[in-house]
Short mmCIF file of C-alpha atoms in Angstrom, two decimals:
data_model
loop_
_atom_site.label_atom_id
_atom_site.label_comp_id
_atom_site.label_asym_id
_atom_site.label_seq_id
_atom_site.Cartn_x
_atom_site.Cartn_y
_atom_site.Cartn_z
CA MET A 1 125.35 107.14 59.68
CA ILE A 2 127.21 109.88 61.52
CA GLY A 3 130.90 109.76 62.18
CA GLY A 4 133.62 112.24 62.87
CA SER A 5 137.36 112.59 62.99
CA PHE A 6 137.03 115.41 65.49
CA SER A 7 137.56 112.75 68.18
CA PHE A 8 141.31 112.49 67.62
CA GLU A 9 142.00 116.22 67.46
CA ALA A 10 142.37 116.59 71.24
CA GLU A 11 145.14 114.00 71.07
CA LEU A 12 146.90 115.90 68.28
CA LEU A 13 146.69 119.10 70.32
CA ALA A 14 148.02 117.31 73.41
CA ALA A 15 150.99 116.14 71.31
CA GLY A 16 151.76 119.76 70.40
CA ILE A 17 150.40 119.55 66.86
CA GLU A 18 148.35 122.54 65.74
CA VAL A 19 144.93 121.74 64.28
CA CYS A 20 144.55 124.53 61.75
CA HIS A 21 140.77 124.62 61.42
CA ILE A 22 140.45 124.97 65.20
CA THR A 23 142.97 127.83 65.19
CA GLU A 24 141.15 129.49 62.28
CA GLU A 25 137.72 128.78 63.85
CA VAL A 26 136.28 127.06 60.78
CA ASN A 27 135.07 123.55 59.96
CA VAL A 28 137.59 120.94 58.82
CA PRO A 29 137.91 120.72 55.01
CA MET A 30 136.52 117.48 53.54
CA TYR A 31 136.97 116.13 50.03
CA ASN A 32 135.57 113.48 47.71
CA THR A 33 138.30 111.12 46.50
CA ASN A 34 138.80 108.68 43.66
CA LEU A 35 139.19 105.77 46.13
CA PRO A 36 136.32 103.33 45.62
CA LEU A 37 134.84 101.61 48.66
CA GLN A 38 133.52 98.09 48.84
CA GLY A 39 129.77 98.37 48.28
CA ALA A 40 127.14 96.94 50.58
CA GLY A 41 123.83 96.43 48.81
CA ALA A 42 122.56 99.77 47.53
CA LEU A 43 125.33 101.64 49.36
CA HIS A 44 128.45 102.37 47.36
CA GLY A 45 130.73 105.25 46.49
CA ASN A 46 134.17 106.66 47.05
CA MET A 47 135.95 107.44 50.28
CA MET A 48 135.71 110.94 51.69
CA VAL A 49 138.71 112.40 53.51
CA SER A 50 139.30 115.23 55.92
CA MET A 51 142.53 117.19 55.62
CA ARG A 52 144.70 118.86 58.21
CA PRO A 53 147.94 120.65 57.28
CA ILE A 54 150.75 119.38 59.50
CA PRO A 55 154.34 120.67 59.64
CA ALA A 56 156.55 118.16 57.84
CA SER A 57 158.58 117.70 61.02
CA GLN A 58 155.44 116.60 62.92
CA VAL A 59 153.80 114.29 60.36
CA ALA A 60 155.33 111.13 61.87
CA LYS A 61 154.04 112.17 65.32
CA ALA A 62 150.54 112.83 63.89
CA VAL A 63 150.56 109.37 62.30
CA GLU A 64 151.71 107.79 65.57
CA VAL A 65 149.08 109.60 67.67
CA THR A 66 146.16 108.79 65.39
CA ALA A 67 147.27 105.23 64.52
CA ALA A 68 146.82 104.45 68.22
CA MET A 69 143.10 105.25 67.78
CA PRO A 70 141.84 102.74 65.16
CA ARG A 71 138.21 103.13 66.27
CA VAL A 72 138.43 106.87 65.64
CA HIS A 73 139.64 106.76 62.01
CA GLY A 74 143.16 105.65 62.84
CA ALA A 75 146.23 106.74 60.91
CA PRO A 76 146.05 109.00 57.87
CA ILE A 77 145.52 107.27 54.55
CA HIS A 78 147.70 109.72 52.62
CA VAL A 79 150.25 112.48 53.11
CA GLY A 80 151.21 114.93 50.42
CA ASN A 81 149.94 115.09 46.86
CA PRO A 82 146.14 115.60 46.86
CA ALA A 83 145.96 114.86 43.11
CA SER A 84 146.75 111.20 43.81
CA LEU A 85 143.40 111.07 45.65
CA GLY A 86 141.59 112.84 42.82
CA ILE A 87 141.48 116.15 44.71
CA LYS A 88 142.06 119.00 42.28
CA ASP A 89 142.03 122.06 44.53
CA LEU A 90 142.50 122.10 48.31
CA SER A 91 141.12 125.65 48.45
CA HIS A 92 137.69 124.34 47.39
CA PRO A 93 136.65 121.50 49.74
CA ASP A 94 133.48 119.55 48.95
CA TYR A 95 132.36 120.04 52.55
CA GLY A 96 133.66 122.23 55.37
CA ASP A 97 135.91 125.22 54.89
CA PRO A 98 139.30 125.84 53.30
CA VAL A 99 142.24 126.33 55.65
CA THR A 100 145.66 127.91 55.33
CA ILE A 101 148.55 125.64 54.42
CA LYS A 102 151.74 127.32 55.59
CA ASP A 103 155.23 126.89 54.14
CA GLY A 104 156.72 123.67 55.46
CA GLU A 105 153.33 122.02 56.04
CA LEU A 106 152.00 118.98 54.22
CA PRO A 107 148.35 118.14 53.64
CA VAL A 108 147.51 115.04 55.69
CA PHE A 109 144.33 113.09 54.87
CA TRP A 110 142.24 110.88 57.16
CA PRO A 111 139.18 108.79 56.29
CA CYS A 112 136.15 110.96 56.93
CA GLY A 113 132.90 110.34 58.76
CA VAL A 114 131.03 112.00 55.88
CA THR A 115 131.72 108.86 53.80
CA PRO A 116 128.46 107.11 54.87
CA GLN A 117 126.36 110.14 53.96
CA ASN A 118 128.14 110.27 50.61
CA ALA A 119 127.35 106.59 50.01
CA ILE A 120 123.68 107.23 50.80
CA MET A 121 123.52 110.13 48.34
#
């Protein structure tokens, strides 16, 4: 029941894309969403996402890099407006730590390995 999107971060770095939580030496911010998952027996719940701010000019490259890794979360599921995922405040993640979002950066959201633990709870 343990997963992690940390696996694709080396590829983002190799592509010249800063990974903010690594730079800031904190844990990646993770959020509950309003996206229901297909249940399996007693397990059910909503998708969890991790968020990394990416400069708008590099979002397409981040999508390309991570889409090539479907067994390690794959492409982001959303770019931009966190409210459309039911996330009210990026400065208060449900798990992990908040990170700085600089001018010109967009919040980019990937499915998160905390989702199974959330379904168990």
